[in-house]
XYZ file of C-alpha atoms in Angstrom:
148
model
C 11.499 6.444 5.761
C 10.903 7.678 9.290
C 8.705 10.658 10.153
C 9.044 11.465 13.837
C 8.259 14.372 16.177
C 6.863 16.758 13.561
C 4.699 19.418 15.210
C 2.490 20.500 12.285
C 2.046 17.038 10.618
C 4.492 14.875 8.742
C 3.036 14.981 5.188
C 0.327 16.947 3.373
C -0.729 15.435 0.048
C -2.771 17.263 -2.585
C -1.693 15.087 -5.538
C -0.647 11.461 -5.906
C 1.414 9.924 -3.123
C 2.627 6.404 -2.342
C 4.196 5.682 1.049
C 5.935 2.331 1.615
C 7.836 0.782 4.504
C 7.639 3.903 6.651
C 7.292 4.786 10.321
C 5.162 7.725 11.489
C 5.710 8.216 15.212
C 4.898 10.942 17.743
C 3.808 13.522 15.180
C 1.288 16.214 16.117
C -1.037 18.580 14.288
C -4.605 19.737 13.946
C -5.838 16.984 11.576
C -3.904 14.119 10.017
C -0.776 14.428 12.119
C 0.876 11.620 10.128
C -0.631 12.279 6.685
C -3.291 14.719 5.541
C -4.695 13.550 2.196
C -6.275 16.907 1.693
C -7.807 17.524 -1.696
C -10.750 15.745 -3.286
C -8.481 14.859 -6.211
C -5.693 13.583 -3.930
C -4.761 9.898 -4.160
C -2.923 8.225 -1.303
C -1.526 4.697 -1.131
C 0.074 3.467 2.100
C 1.744 0.058 2.214
C 3.572 -1.795 4.978
C 3.834 1.208 7.292
C 3.412 1.865 11.012
C 1.625 4.804 12.626
C 2.302 4.985 16.366
C 1.699 7.652 18.995
C 0.511 10.412 16.655
C -1.843 13.069 18.061
C -4.283 15.415 16.316
C -6.237 18.055 18.200
C -8.859 17.888 15.427
C -9.568 14.701 13.437
C -7.426 11.831 12.182
C -4.723 11.082 14.710
C -2.628 9.301 12.068
C -4.408 9.938 8.718
C -7.039 12.453 7.666
C -8.493 11.557 4.271
C -10.558 13.885 2.074
C -9.610 12.143 -1.182
C -9.030 8.539 -2.228
C -6.927 6.473 0.187
C -5.876 2.826 0.138
C -4.024 1.485 3.175
C -2.552 -2.043 3.075
C -0.447 -4.171 5.422
C -0.114 -1.330 7.927
C -0.418 -0.922 11.702
C -2.039 1.893 13.672
C -1.354 1.842 17.411
C -1.774 4.366 20.207
C -2.826 7.290 18.019
C -5.370 9.806 19.248
C -7.488 12.705 18.124
C -9.525 15.296 19.975
C -12.462 14.859 17.601
C -12.996 12.068 15.035
C -10.904 9.023 14.154
C -8.127 8.192 16.585
C -6.249 6.419 13.776
C -8.055 7.412 10.547
C -10.704 10.009 9.803
C -12.252 10.109 6.346
C -14.671 12.774 5.071
C -16.670 13.020 1.849
C -17.431 16.330 0.211
C -18.270 15.611 -3.461
C -18.771 11.850 -3.835
C -15.321 10.988 -5.211
C -13.731 10.202 -1.836
C -13.016 6.580 -0.837
C -11.204 4.703 1.896
C -9.965 1.114 1.649
C -8.224 -0.592 4.541
C -6.859 -4.080 3.918
C -4.655 -6.554 5.765
C -4.034 -3.988 8.524
C -4.285 -3.645 12.303
C -5.983 -0.724 14.067
C -5.691 -1.047 17.852
C -5.456 0.985 21.048
C -6.353 4.292 19.408
C -8.574 6.951 20.989
C -10.932 9.721 19.858
C -14.191 11.449 20.733
C -15.982 9.600 17.877
C -14.597 6.523 16.143
C -11.666 5.579 18.330
C -10.213 3.467 15.511
C -11.780 4.787 12.302
C -14.314 7.564 11.638
C -16.131 7.907 8.303
C -18.523 10.631 7.206
C -19.974 10.501 3.700
C -17.204 8.225 2.424
C -17.615 4.674 1.130
C -15.257 2.656 3.324
C -14.183 -0.893 2.652
C -12.344 -2.963 5.249
C -10.845 -6.279 4.134
C -9.062 -8.848 6.314
C -8.138 -6.279 8.949
C -8.285 -6.223 12.738
C -9.940 -3.216 14.368
C -9.901 -3.774 18.116
C -9.406 -2.329 21.587
C -9.938 1.274 20.497
C -11.817 3.742 22.688
C -14.174 6.654 22.068
C -15.489 9.095 24.652
C -18.773 9.703 22.751
C -19.544 7.067 20.093
C -18.082 4.148 18.131
C -15.056 2.818 19.998
C -13.679 0.828 17.043
C -15.470 2.558 14.181
C -18.059 5.244 13.569
C -19.855 5.624 10.247
C -20.862 3.114 7.588
C -18.589 0.320 6.415
C -19.287 -1.453 3.090
């Protein structure tokens, strides 16, 4: 599937969602302009997808996670946010939230904090992924928060 040029975000998930073989390009919104995984009980799986040129004025240029998210074999390029996480921003509110990034590339993204990935109160696991050449105007060009 292709999600392109949406002005309020492409997808908002408050349940269980699996996205495969998709392109998210040039979407805009406040947070999570590609996908907002919005509820603490929300489960998101992304496989073999590309997020390119998405822009959030808030956090999470491509993905904003406030639930459980697993991203595999995906690419994040040239996304940006005005606040946290140029590509991915992940926030914890009740201890259930998780973020796993595996076999993926996060490059050339930009944000105020965590140009590539921003985590706050969320256990985050990165496996066999490349996080490189991202920029942040305040802190953490490639990542900001605690990786496990």
